[in-house]
Short mmCIF file of C-alpha atoms in Angstrom, two decimals:
data_model
loop_
_atom_site.label_atom_id
_atom_site.label_comp_id
_atom_site.label_asym_id
_atom_site.label_seq_id
_atom_site.Cartn_x
_atom_site.Cartn_y
_atom_site.Cartn_z
CA MET A 1 14.27 9.65 -76.62
CA GLY A 2 13.72 12.83 -74.63
CA MET A 3 10.11 13.44 -73.65
CA ARG A 4 8.39 16.40 -71.96
CA LEU A 5 5.21 16.92 -70.03
CA ASP A 6 2.44 18.78 -71.82
CA GLU A 7 1.56 21.60 -69.39
CA GLU A 8 -1.90 21.91 -70.93
CA PHE A 9 -2.91 18.61 -69.30
CA GLY A 10 -1.41 19.39 -65.87
CA ALA A 11 -1.50 16.47 -63.51
CA ASP A 12 -2.53 14.04 -66.23
CA ARG A 13 1.13 14.04 -67.35
CA VAL A 14 0.53 13.42 -71.07
CA LEU A 15 3.95 13.08 -72.72
CA GLN A 16 4.93 14.47 -76.11
CA ILE A 17 8.05 14.18 -78.26
CA GLU A 18 10.54 17.03 -77.99
CA THR A 19 12.29 18.78 -80.83
CA ASP A 20 15.93 17.99 -81.53
CA ASP A 21 17.13 21.06 -79.63
CA GLU A 22 15.01 20.20 -76.63
CA GLU A 23 16.23 16.62 -76.76
CA ASN A 24 19.85 17.73 -76.66
CA GLU A 25 19.15 20.08 -73.77
CA ALA A 26 17.36 17.36 -71.85
CA HIS A 27 20.26 14.97 -72.46
CA ASP A 28 22.67 17.50 -70.93
CA THR A 29 20.42 17.81 -67.89
CA ILE A 30 19.52 14.17 -67.32
CA ASP A 31 22.48 11.92 -68.02
CA GLY A 32 21.64 8.33 -68.74
CA ASP A 33 18.19 8.53 -70.37
CA ASP A 34 17.35 5.33 -72.18
CA ASP A 35 17.23 6.09 -75.89
CA SER A 36 17.32 2.55 -77.22
CA GLY A 37 14.95 1.77 -80.00
CA SER A 38 14.29 5.40 -80.97
CA ASP A 39 15.45 4.99 -84.55
CA LEU A 40 12.98 2.17 -85.08
CA THR A 41 10.01 3.92 -83.57
CA ASN A 42 10.58 7.17 -85.46
CA ASN A 43 9.58 5.48 -88.70
CA SER A 44 6.32 4.13 -87.33
CA PRO A 45 3.28 5.22 -89.33
CA GLN A 46 1.24 5.56 -86.15
CA ALA A 47 1.04 8.52 -83.84
CA PRO A 48 3.14 8.40 -80.67
CA PHE A 49 1.76 6.11 -78.00
CA HIS A 50 1.20 8.83 -75.43
CA SER A 51 -0.61 11.04 -77.94
CA GLN A 52 -2.90 8.17 -78.98
CA ILE A 53 -4.40 7.80 -75.53
CA GLY A 54 -6.80 10.31 -74.16
CA ASN A 55 -6.69 12.58 -71.16
CA HIS A 56 -8.19 9.98 -68.85
CA ASP A 57 -6.10 7.09 -70.18
CA SER A 58 -2.61 8.46 -69.55
CA PRO A 59 -0.10 5.87 -68.33
CA SER A 60 -1.06 4.92 -64.79
CA TRP A 61 -0.56 1.83 -62.69
CA PRO A 62 1.99 0.31 -62.68
CA GLN A 63 4.38 3.23 -63.13
CA SER A 64 7.28 1.46 -61.41
CA TYR A 65 7.21 -1.59 -63.70
CA ARG A 66 9.96 -0.56 -66.12
CA LYS A 67 12.59 0.24 -63.52
CA SER A 68 11.80 -2.65 -61.22
CA MET A 69 11.97 -5.15 -64.10
CA ASP A 70 15.30 -3.69 -65.23
CA MET A 71 16.82 -5.52 -62.27
CA PHE A 72 16.33 -8.76 -64.21
CA THR A 73 18.59 -7.47 -66.98
CA GLY A 74 21.40 -6.48 -64.63
CA VAL A 75 21.83 -3.05 -66.27
CA THR A 76 21.95 -1.10 -63.00
CA PRO A 77 25.24 -0.17 -61.32
CA PRO A 78 26.12 -1.99 -58.09
CA SER A 79 24.83 -0.18 -55.04
CA LEU A 80 23.40 -1.55 -51.83
CA SER A 81 21.35 0.00 -49.05
CA PHE A 82 18.38 -0.82 -46.88
CA LEU A 83 14.88 0.55 -47.37
CA LYS A 84 15.52 3.37 -44.92
CA GLY A 85 18.40 4.70 -46.99
CA SER A 86 18.54 6.02 -50.51
CA SER A 87 21.15 6.19 -53.23
CA LEU A 88 22.72 9.54 -54.13
CA LEU A 89 21.52 9.34 -57.72
CA SER A 90 17.94 8.62 -56.72
CA SER A 91 18.08 11.44 -54.17
CA ALA A 92 19.23 13.84 -56.85
CA TYR A 93 16.25 13.00 -58.99
CA LEU A 94 13.82 13.39 -56.12
CA ARG A 95 15.15 16.72 -54.90
CA SER A 96 14.88 18.18 -58.38
CA GLN A 97 11.17 17.51 -58.82
CA ASN A 98 8.75 20.39 -59.25
CA PRO A 99 6.69 20.98 -56.08
CA THR A 100 3.49 21.20 -58.09
CA PRO A 101 0.82 18.80 -56.69
CA GLN A 102 0.72 15.54 -58.59
CA HIS A 103 -1.34 12.38 -58.61
CA SER A 104 -0.76 10.31 -55.49
CA LEU A 105 0.63 7.39 -57.50
CA CYS A 106 3.42 9.62 -58.79
CA LYS A 107 4.70 10.69 -55.37
CA PRO A 108 7.96 9.16 -54.06
CA LEU A 109 7.98 6.38 -51.52
CA ILE A 110 10.20 8.55 -49.30
CA SER A 111 9.70 12.33 -49.13
CA SER A 112 12.46 14.59 -50.39
CA GLN A 113 12.69 16.32 -46.97
CA SER A 114 14.15 13.13 -45.50
CA LEU A 115 16.95 13.00 -48.05
CA ASP A 116 20.40 14.55 -47.91
CA LYS A 117 20.89 18.18 -48.93
CA GLU A 118 23.58 17.98 -51.61
CA ASP A 119 23.45 20.79 -54.15
CA VAL A 120 22.03 19.45 -57.38
CA PRO A 121 21.18 21.58 -60.45
CA PRO A 122 17.40 21.76 -60.78
CA LEU A 123 15.70 20.04 -63.68
CA ASN A 124 13.22 21.72 -65.93
CA PRO A 125 9.89 20.06 -65.07
CA SER A 126 8.89 20.21 -68.72
CA LYS A 127 11.82 17.98 -69.64
CA LEU A 128 10.99 14.96 -67.47
CA SER A 129 11.16 11.75 -69.42
CA ILE A 130 9.33 8.50 -69.01
CA VAL A 131 12.44 7.06 -67.40
CA SER A 132 12.70 9.84 -64.83
CA SER A 133 9.02 9.58 -63.97
CA ALA A 134 9.54 5.88 -63.33
CA ILE A 135 12.40 6.73 -60.99
CA PHE A 136 10.12 9.23 -59.30
CA SER A 137 7.70 6.41 -58.56
CA ALA A 138 10.42 3.98 -57.47
CA PRO A 139 13.42 5.92 -56.16
CA GLU A 140 15.16 2.74 -55.11
CA LEU A 141 16.19 2.03 -58.69
CA PRO A 142 18.89 3.94 -60.57
CA PRO A 143 18.60 4.93 -64.24
CA SER A 144 18.93 2.24 -66.87
CA GLN A 145 22.12 1.70 -68.82
CA GLN A 146 22.42 0.50 -72.38
CA CYS A 147 23.69 -3.03 -72.93
CA SER A 148 25.98 -4.37 -75.58
CA TYR A 149 24.93 -7.23 -77.83
CA THR A 150 26.84 -9.77 -75.74
CA GLN A 151 25.32 -8.47 -72.51
CA SER A 152 21.85 -8.69 -74.03
CA VAL A 153 22.43 -12.31 -75.07
CA LEU A 154 23.62 -13.20 -71.57
CA ASN A 155 20.62 -11.41 -70.03
CA ALA A 156 18.23 -13.33 -72.26
CA ILE A 157 19.92 -16.65 -71.51
CA ASN A 158 19.80 -15.90 -67.79
CA ALA A 159 16.07 -15.15 -68.08
CA LEU A 160 15.31 -18.31 -70.07
CA CYS A 161 17.52 -20.88 -68.34
CA GLY A 162 15.79 -21.03 -64.99
CA ILE A 163 14.55 -23.61 -62.52
CA GLY A 164 12.40 -25.23 -65.20
CA ILE A 165 15.42 -27.25 -66.26
CA LEU A 166 15.17 -29.26 -63.03
CA SER A 167 11.81 -30.71 -64.12
CA THR A 168 12.48 -31.55 -67.76
CA PRO A 169 13.42 -35.21 -67.02
CA TYR A 170 10.19 -35.57 -65.04
CA ALA A 171 8.22 -33.98 -67.89
CA LEU A 172 9.75 -36.49 -70.31
CA LYS A 173 8.84 -39.36 -67.99
CA GLU A 174 5.23 -38.17 -67.72
CA GLY A 175 4.65 -37.48 -71.41
CA GLY A 176 6.86 -40.04 -73.12
CA TRP A 177 9.58 -39.63 -75.71
CA CYS A 178 7.30 -38.08 -78.31
CA SER A 179 6.55 -35.25 -75.90
CA LEU A 180 9.95 -33.81 -76.72
CA PHE A 181 8.28 -32.46 -79.85
CA LEU A 182 6.25 -30.20 -77.54
CA LEU A 183 9.47 -28.86 -76.04
CA LEU A 184 10.57 -27.84 -79.53
CA LEU A 185 7.10 -26.56 -80.51
CA PHE A 186 6.78 -24.31 -77.48
CA GLY A 187 10.31 -23.07 -78.06
CA VAL A 188 9.54 -22.07 -81.65
CA ILE A 189 6.22 -20.47 -80.69
CA THR A 190 7.64 -18.44 -77.80
CA LEU A 191 10.58 -17.34 -79.96
CA TYR A 192 8.07 -16.04 -82.49
CA THR A 193 5.94 -14.31 -79.86
CA GLY A 194 9.09 -12.69 -78.46
CA ILE A 195 9.70 -11.17 -81.89
CA LEU A 196 6.05 -10.06 -81.94
CA LEU A 197 6.65 -8.19 -78.70
CA LYS A 198 9.50 -6.33 -80.39
CA LYS A 199 7.19 -5.33 -83.24
CA CYS A 200 4.60 -4.16 -80.73
CA LEU A 201 7.24 -2.02 -79.01
CA GLU A 202 8.13 -0.50 -82.37
CA SER A 203 4.51 0.16 -83.34
CA SER A 204 4.55 3.58 -81.69
CA PRO A 205 7.09 5.81 -79.91
CA GLY A 206 6.74 5.76 -76.15
CA ILE A 207 5.93 2.06 -75.75
CA GLU A 208 8.61 0.62 -73.47
CA THR A 209 7.07 -2.10 -71.32
CA TYR A 210 4.66 -4.99 -71.58
CA PRO A 211 1.89 -3.00 -69.78
CA ASP A 212 2.47 -0.19 -72.30
CA ILE A 213 1.79 -2.69 -75.08
CA GLY A 214 -1.41 -3.76 -73.36
CA GLN A 215 -2.58 -0.15 -73.03
CA ALA A 216 -1.77 0.69 -76.63
CA ALA A 217 -3.70 -2.37 -77.81
CA PHE A 218 -6.66 -2.56 -75.43
CA GLY A 219 -6.67 0.65 -73.42
CA LEU A 220 -6.38 1.00 -69.67
CA PHE A 221 -8.06 -2.37 -69.09
CA GLY A 222 -5.37 -4.07 -71.20
CA ARG A 223 -2.62 -2.37 -69.22
CA ILE A 224 -4.03 -3.40 -65.85
CA PHE A 225 -4.88 -6.95 -66.98
CA ILE A 226 -1.37 -7.59 -68.33
CA ALA A 227 0.24 -6.03 -65.25
CA ILE A 228 -1.78 -8.29 -62.95
CA ALA A 229 -0.84 -11.35 -65.03
CA LEU A 230 2.84 -10.39 -64.93
CA TYR A 231 2.83 -9.78 -61.20
CA ALA A 232 0.98 -13.07 -60.62
CA GLU A 233 3.65 -14.88 -62.62
CA LEU A 234 6.43 -13.28 -60.55
CA TYR A 235 4.65 -14.00 -57.27
CA SER A 236 4.04 -17.64 -58.17
CA SER A 237 7.72 -18.01 -59.12
CA CYS A 238 8.61 -17.01 -55.56
CA ILE A 239 6.38 -19.80 -54.29
CA GLU A 240 8.32 -22.22 -56.49
CA TYR A 241 11.61 -20.94 -55.09
CA LEU A 242 10.47 -21.71 -51.56
CA ILE A 243 9.21 -25.18 -52.48
CA MET A 244 12.46 -25.91 -54.31
CA MET A 245 14.61 -24.79 -51.38
CA SER A 246 12.49 -26.71 -48.87
CA ASP A 247 12.54 -29.93 -50.90
CA ASN A 248 16.30 -29.94 -51.29
CA LEU A 249 17.02 -28.89 -47.70
CA GLY A 250 14.64 -31.61 -46.54
CA ALA A 251 16.57 -34.12 -48.65
CA LEU A 252 19.84 -32.97 -47.08
CA PHE A 253 18.39 -33.29 -43.56
CA PRO A 254 15.70 -35.97 -43.94
CA ASN A 255 15.43 -36.80 -40.23
CA SER A 256 14.99 -33.24 -38.99
CA HIS A 257 11.73 -32.35 -37.26
CA MET A 258 10.44 -30.05 -34.54
CA GLU A 259 7.73 -29.98 -31.88
CA PHE A 260 6.49 -26.54 -30.88
CA ALA A 261 3.44 -25.78 -28.74
CA GLY A 262 1.90 -29.09 -29.66
CA ILE A 263 2.55 -28.55 -33.37
CA HIS A 264 4.65 -31.11 -35.21
CA LEU A 265 6.82 -29.86 -38.07
CA ASP A 266 8.34 -32.39 -40.45
CA SER A 267 11.55 -31.80 -42.37
CA TYR A 268 9.86 -30.05 -45.30
CA GLN A 269 7.84 -27.68 -43.10
CA MET A 270 10.79 -26.84 -40.88
CA CYS A 271 13.05 -26.22 -43.89
CA ALA A 272 10.38 -24.02 -45.50
CA ILE A 273 10.21 -21.82 -42.39
CA ILE A 274 14.00 -21.63 -42.14
CA SER A 275 14.30 -20.75 -45.83
CA THR A 276 11.74 -17.97 -45.39
CA LEU A 277 13.58 -16.48 -42.43
CA VAL A 278 16.86 -16.54 -44.36
CA ILE A 279 15.27 -14.91 -47.42
CA LEU A 280 13.37 -12.25 -45.47
CA PRO A 281 16.26 -9.77 -44.89
CA THR A 282 17.06 -9.73 -48.63
CA VAL A 283 13.62 -8.32 -49.49
CA TRP A 284 14.22 -5.40 -47.10
CA LEU A 285 17.07 -4.13 -49.27
CA ARG A 286 16.19 -0.86 -50.93
CA ASN A 287 18.61 -1.07 -53.85
CA LEU A 288 18.86 -4.58 -55.27
CA SER A 289 21.49 -3.85 -57.91
CA LEU A 290 24.08 -6.02 -56.20
CA LEU A 291 21.66 -8.93 -55.92
CA SER A 292 20.77 -8.36 -59.57
CA ILE A 293 24.39 -8.79 -60.59
CA ILE A 294 24.82 -11.87 -58.37
CA SER A 295 21.60 -13.44 -59.65
CA ALA A 296 22.92 -13.07 -63.18
CA GLY A 297 25.18 -15.93 -62.18
CA GLY A 298 22.13 -18.17 -62.08
CA VAL A 299 23.22 -19.62 -65.42
CA ILE A 300 26.55 -20.61 -63.87
CA ALA A 301 24.71 -22.26 -60.99
CA LEU A 302 22.53 -24.26 -63.36
CA ILE A 303 25.57 -25.29 -65.38
CA LEU A 304 27.13 -26.55 -62.16
CA VAL A 305 23.99 -28.56 -61.35
CA VAL A 306 23.92 -30.05 -64.86
CA ILE A 307 27.61 -30.99 -64.55
CA CYS A 308 26.80 -32.73 -61.27
CA LEU A 309 24.02 -34.67 -63.01
CA LEU A 310 26.34 -35.82 -65.79
CA TRP A 311 29.11 -36.58 -63.29
CA VAL A 312 26.80 -38.87 -61.32
CA GLY A 313 25.67 -40.58 -64.53
CA VAL A 314 29.10 -41.11 -66.05
CA ILE A 315 31.75 -41.04 -63.32
CA ASN A 316 29.77 -42.43 -60.39
CA GLU A 317 28.44 -45.26 -62.54
CA VAL A 318 24.74 -44.64 -62.12
CA GLY A 319 24.67 -45.16 -65.86
CA PHE A 320 22.06 -44.60 -68.54
CA HIS A 321 19.27 -47.12 -68.99
CA PRO A 322 16.83 -46.77 -71.93
CA SER A 323 13.21 -46.99 -70.80
CA GLY A 324 9.88 -45.22 -71.04
CA THR A 325 6.96 -45.14 -73.44
CA ALA A 326 6.61 -43.39 -76.76
CA LEU A 327 3.63 -41.28 -75.68
CA ASN A 328 1.52 -41.13 -72.53
CA ILE A 329 -1.58 -39.13 -73.45
CA ALA A 330 -3.05 -39.34 -69.95
CA LYS A 331 -0.07 -37.49 -68.43
CA LEU A 332 0.57 -35.22 -71.40
CA PRO A 333 -1.19 -32.17 -69.83
CA VAL A 334 1.37 -32.18 -67.00
CA THR A 335 4.15 -32.23 -69.56
CA ILE A 336 2.58 -29.30 -71.42
CA GLY A 337 2.65 -27.16 -68.30
CA LEU A 338 6.22 -28.09 -67.41
CA TYR A 339 7.59 -27.47 -70.91
CA SER A 340 5.78 -24.16 -71.29
CA PHE A 341 7.15 -23.01 -67.92
CA CYS A 342 10.66 -23.34 -69.34
CA TYR A 343 10.02 -20.49 -71.80
CA GLY A 344 8.22 -18.07 -69.51
CA SER A 345 10.50 -15.03 -69.79
CA HIS A 346 8.46 -12.64 -71.91
CA SER A 347 7.90 -10.26 -69.02
CA VAL A 348 11.62 -9.41 -69.24
CA PHE A 349 12.04 -9.24 -73.02
CA PRO A 350 10.73 -5.66 -73.49
CA ASN A 351 13.25 -4.45 -70.91
CA ILE A 352 16.10 -6.30 -72.61
CA TYR A 353 15.04 -4.79 -75.94
CA SER A 354 14.77 -1.26 -74.52
CA SER A 355 18.18 -1.53 -72.85
CA MET A 356 20.02 -2.56 -76.03
CA LYS A 357 22.42 -0.22 -77.81
CA GLU A 358 21.36 -1.89 -81.07
CA PRO A 359 17.67 -2.84 -80.72
CA SER A 360 17.53 -3.99 -84.35
CA ARG A 361 19.60 -7.04 -83.35
CA PHE A 362 17.06 -8.18 -80.78
CA PRO A 363 15.71 -11.05 -82.97
CA SER A 364 19.18 -12.60 -83.17
CA VAL A 365 19.51 -12.23 -79.38
CA LEU A 366 16.29 -14.21 -79.01
CA PHE A 367 17.37 -16.84 -81.54
CA ILE A 368 20.70 -17.49 -79.81
CA SER A 369 19.23 -17.55 -76.31
CA PHE A 370 16.29 -19.79 -77.28
CA SER A 371 18.60 -22.19 -79.11
CA ILE A 372 20.89 -22.52 -76.09
CA ALA A 373 17.89 -22.92 -73.78
CA PHE A 374 16.27 -25.59 -75.95
CA PHE A 375 19.37 -27.76 -76.28
CA SER A 376 20.05 -27.38 -72.56
CA TYR A 377 16.53 -28.48 -71.67
CA LEU A 378 16.67 -31.31 -74.20
CA GLY A 379 20.01 -32.63 -72.98
CA VAL A 380 19.04 -32.56 -69.31
CA ALA A 381 15.65 -34.16 -70.03
CA VAL A 382 17.15 -37.05 -71.97
CA CYS A 383 20.10 -37.66 -69.63
CA GLY A 384 18.04 -37.37 -66.45
CA PHE A 385 15.34 -39.73 -67.66
CA LEU A 386 17.83 -42.28 -68.96
CA MET A 387 19.53 -42.25 -65.57
CA PHE A 388 16.48 -42.55 -63.29
CA GLY A 389 13.73 -43.90 -65.55
CA GLU A 390 10.30 -44.27 -63.99
CA ASN A 391 11.68 -43.19 -60.63
CA THR A 392 12.42 -39.68 -61.90
CA LYS A 393 11.20 -37.02 -59.45
CA PRO A 394 9.94 -33.48 -60.25
CA GLN A 395 13.44 -32.19 -59.40
CA PHE A 396 16.24 -34.42 -60.65
CA THR A 397 18.44 -33.22 -57.76
CA LEU A 398 16.20 -35.29 -55.47
CA ASN A 399 17.16 -38.41 -57.45
CA LEU A 400 20.90 -37.97 -57.00
CA PRO A 401 22.37 -40.45 -54.47
CA ALA A 402 22.51 -38.63 -51.14
CA LYS A 403 25.85 -40.15 -50.08
CA LEU A 404 27.79 -38.63 -53.00
CA VAL A 405 29.66 -35.34 -52.62
CA THR A 406 28.51 -34.40 -56.11
CA SER A 407 24.89 -34.76 -55.05
CA LYS A 408 25.42 -32.50 -52.04
CA VAL A 409 27.04 -29.85 -54.25
CA ALA A 410 24.05 -29.93 -56.59
CA ALA A 411 21.55 -29.77 -53.71
CA TRP A 412 23.27 -26.85 -51.98
CA THR A 413 23.57 -24.99 -55.28
CA VAL A 414 19.83 -25.32 -55.80
CA VAL A 415 19.24 -24.14 -52.22
CA VAL A 416 21.50 -21.07 -52.43
CA THR A 417 20.48 -19.81 -55.88
CA PRO A 418 16.97 -18.60 -54.87
CA LEU A 419 18.50 -16.44 -52.12
CA THR A 420 19.50 -13.92 -54.79
CA LYS A 421 16.55 -14.40 -57.12
CA TYR A 422 13.69 -14.28 -54.62
CA ALA A 423 14.05 -10.61 -53.62
CA ILE A 424 14.49 -9.45 -57.22
CA THR A 425 11.41 -11.41 -58.24
CA ILE A 426 9.12 -10.19 -55.45
CA THR A 427 10.21 -6.51 -55.51
CA PRO A 428 8.24 -5.54 -58.67
CA VAL A 429 5.12 -6.95 -57.00
CA ALA A 430 5.84 -4.93 -53.85
CA PHE A 431 6.31 -1.74 -55.87
CA GLY A 432 3.04 -2.37 -57.68
CA ILE A 433 1.22 -2.68 -54.35
CA GLU A 434 2.92 0.40 -52.89
CA GLU A 435 1.67 2.52 -55.76
CA PHE A 436 -1.85 2.11 -54.36
CA LEU A 437 -0.94 3.74 -51.06
CA PRO A 438 -3.00 6.95 -50.95
CA SER A 439 -0.66 9.35 -49.16
CA PRO A 440 3.10 10.05 -48.92
CA GLN A 441 2.99 9.39 -45.17
CA LEU A 442 2.10 5.77 -45.89
CA ARG A 443 5.02 5.41 -48.30
CA SER A 444 7.65 5.21 -45.60
CA TYR A 445 10.35 2.58 -45.33
CA GLY A 446 8.44 0.98 -42.45
CA VAL A 447 5.36 0.41 -44.59
CA SER A 448 7.55 -0.86 -47.43
CA ILE A 449 9.15 -3.40 -45.11
CA LEU A 450 5.72 -4.44 -43.84
CA ILE A 451 4.38 -5.02 -47.37
CA ARG A 452 7.40 -7.07 -48.38
CA THR A 453 7.29 -9.08 -45.17
CA LEU A 454 3.62 -9.91 -45.69
CA LEU A 455 4.33 -10.96 -49.27
CA VAL A 456 7.11 -13.29 -48.15
CA PHE A 457 5.01 -14.94 -45.46
CA SER A 458 2.09 -15.32 -47.84
CA THR A 459 4.32 -17.30 -50.21
CA LEU A 460 5.36 -19.41 -47.23
CA ALA A 461 1.73 -20.15 -46.38
CA ILE A 462 1.00 -21.23 -49.95
CA SER A 463 4.15 -23.36 -50.22
CA LEU A 464 3.15 -25.16 -47.02
CA SER A 465 -0.39 -25.68 -48.31
CA VAL A 466 0.60 -27.02 -51.75
CA PRO A 467 4.12 -28.48 -51.41
CA TYR A 468 4.07 -30.00 -54.89
CA PHE A 469 6.91 -28.60 -57.00
CA GLY A 470 5.95 -30.32 -60.24
CA SER A 471 2.22 -29.62 -59.96
CA VAL A 472 2.71 -25.96 -59.05
CA MET A 473 5.18 -25.52 -61.91
CA SER A 474 2.75 -27.17 -64.31
CA LEU A 475 -0.04 -24.87 -63.08
CA ILE A 476 2.09 -21.76 -63.58
CA GLY A 477 3.18 -22.89 -67.02
CA SER A 478 -0.32 -23.88 -68.17
CA SER A 479 -2.09 -20.75 -66.94
CA LEU A 480 0.18 -17.73 -66.52
CA VAL A 481 3.01 -18.56 -68.94
CA MET A 482 0.55 -19.58 -71.67
CA LEU A 483 -1.20 -16.27 -71.18
CA VAL A 484 1.83 -13.97 -70.93
CA SER A 485 4.18 -15.69 -73.39
CA ILE A 486 1.85 -17.13 -76.03
CA ILE A 487 -1.69 -15.71 -76.06
CA LEU A 488 -1.25 -12.02 -75.17
CA PRO A 489 1.68 -11.22 -77.54
CA CYS A 490 -0.36 -12.49 -80.50
CA ALA A 491 -3.55 -10.73 -79.39
CA CYS A 492 -1.74 -7.41 -78.89
CA TYR A 493 0.06 -7.71 -82.23
CA ILE A 494 -3.18 -8.39 -84.10
CA LYS A 495 -4.82 -5.39 -82.44
CA LEU A 496 -1.93 -2.97 -82.98
CA THR A 497 -1.33 -3.96 -86.64
CA LYS A 498 -4.89 -4.72 -87.72
CA ASP A 499 -4.64 -2.29 -90.66
CA ARG A 500 -1.46 -3.78 -92.12
CA ILE A 501 -1.16 -7.36 -90.87
CA THR A 502 -0.84 -9.96 -93.62
CA ARG A 503 -3.13 -12.95 -93.94
CA PHE A 504 -0.29 -15.30 -93.12
CA GLN A 505 0.56 -13.39 -89.95
CA LEU A 506 -3.09 -13.28 -88.94
CA ALA A 507 -3.45 -17.02 -89.51
CA ALA A 508 -0.24 -17.78 -87.60
CA CYS A 509 -1.23 -15.61 -84.64
CA SER A 510 -4.75 -17.06 -84.58
CA PHE A 511 -3.34 -20.61 -84.63
CA ILE A 512 -0.94 -19.81 -81.79
CA ILE A 513 -3.75 -18.28 -79.73
CA MET A 514 -5.85 -21.42 -80.21
CA VAL A 515 -2.93 -23.66 -79.23
CA GLY A 516 -2.33 -21.52 -76.16
CA LEU A 517 -5.98 -21.53 -75.09
CA VAL A 518 -6.41 -25.28 -75.50
CA SER A 519 -3.12 -26.03 -73.73
CA ALA A 520 -3.98 -23.59 -70.93
CA VAL A 521 -7.38 -25.15 -70.24
CA ILE A 522 -6.17 -28.76 -70.36
CA GLY A 523 -2.95 -28.12 -68.45
CA THR A 524 -4.55 -25.97 -65.75
CA TYR A 525 -7.30 -28.51 -65.10
CA SER A 526 -4.78 -31.34 -64.89
CA ALA A 527 -2.49 -29.41 -62.50
CA LEU A 528 -5.35 -28.45 -60.20
CA THR A 529 -6.64 -32.04 -60.20
CA SER A 530 -3.23 -33.39 -59.23
CA MET A 531 -3.06 -31.03 -56.23
CA ALA A 532 -6.58 -31.83 -55.01
#
């Protein structure tokens, strides 16, 4: 939907809805505005989101969240350049901005004087939309495109079917066979909370992202709190990528070690440093659209790893051997964290919804993607545990016999996959940090590279300090995923619909919040204890 700046508020940039004529004019001027979901939000009984908040509560940090998270949905066209460069489309947007002084957080990372001088028709500053203002904050990212139903399903599956599948056999071993009920329970709950996020997005026009939902529900504090939680979840996922790569590289080269200046590095430490150095150039890329498209093949990579698992079990005669206990209450908190991690994709769902051509079909997208994810996790958990029993490791790839070609294919697939996902995962965090830079001079490509480099090496330091894949995953699942995917969607929905929520919905949301809080406390304590 076209939006315009209210000149009465000046630099506060309060957005209002345009008339139909203005909307058409804006569409002719800015091709590619994201209009998904407008039909649903027009019927909302509430006032528009940006007119609900006051002069001092206008959307602030993080302004770059929407566009940076769109990389996860793969809706951007392929383009590749380094931080020093800029895409033609982004340059066109930047050159057309009004020279009126604006808040420092709204200034581009690279000044328009450093860009090329192509002739571009000027835009009316009163017709800037939320999407264009996001591009203004993060010029590296091109405008969003609308996705078909099939694309949306694939995006949701790609978001859900992640590295958590590697630990499901270990989770089953720790919790026992009855713990599979928790895998189903968390799947049903997170499916429901995903639908709640859709209803929150529809509660008022102008709400497009998870931080927007937090601001509409709890004000500026809610926006900042949710943004920090989302960025923490992304940052911790990068730590898991490094640990995963290092573990599997160490298994491929178990006898490797290094002595340097009196410091001894074992195979894990050496592989962690090598993995970091290989990943580092990818985070310097300014436009990550190509990596976004490649990373969408993560589902294919996981399918290949699962095929390798089944191949080893059936063809290579490792076989399936029934074992295990019905329920291990002492280890159940670890299982809770690992299972909940598998469904931690709610930070991406608002972007998938907003990018859809038919947003009303979003619930069916979630149902299909969650069903596929659940049966994939269930199948791998059962097969992996039956194959390796009590010897099952936090990553089943580490259990595969090292001498087999199939095992090497699985290990290298797990090593290569994070090379495309790491940069896309850490970039939203980098953009969020760069928004705090006080002056345009500090928003140069050199400073951007420095911030990203420091982020990468900080994840290396943590992965070397706590090289426990299963425990770190359980900690992320118990704390951050419980918060982002279970507790906050219910809390925001209750707040936004307090005048019309039914008793059943209130009871269901309250129950889910209690389950999330209890699971978070128990799981977090158990994960921290295991790493001590």
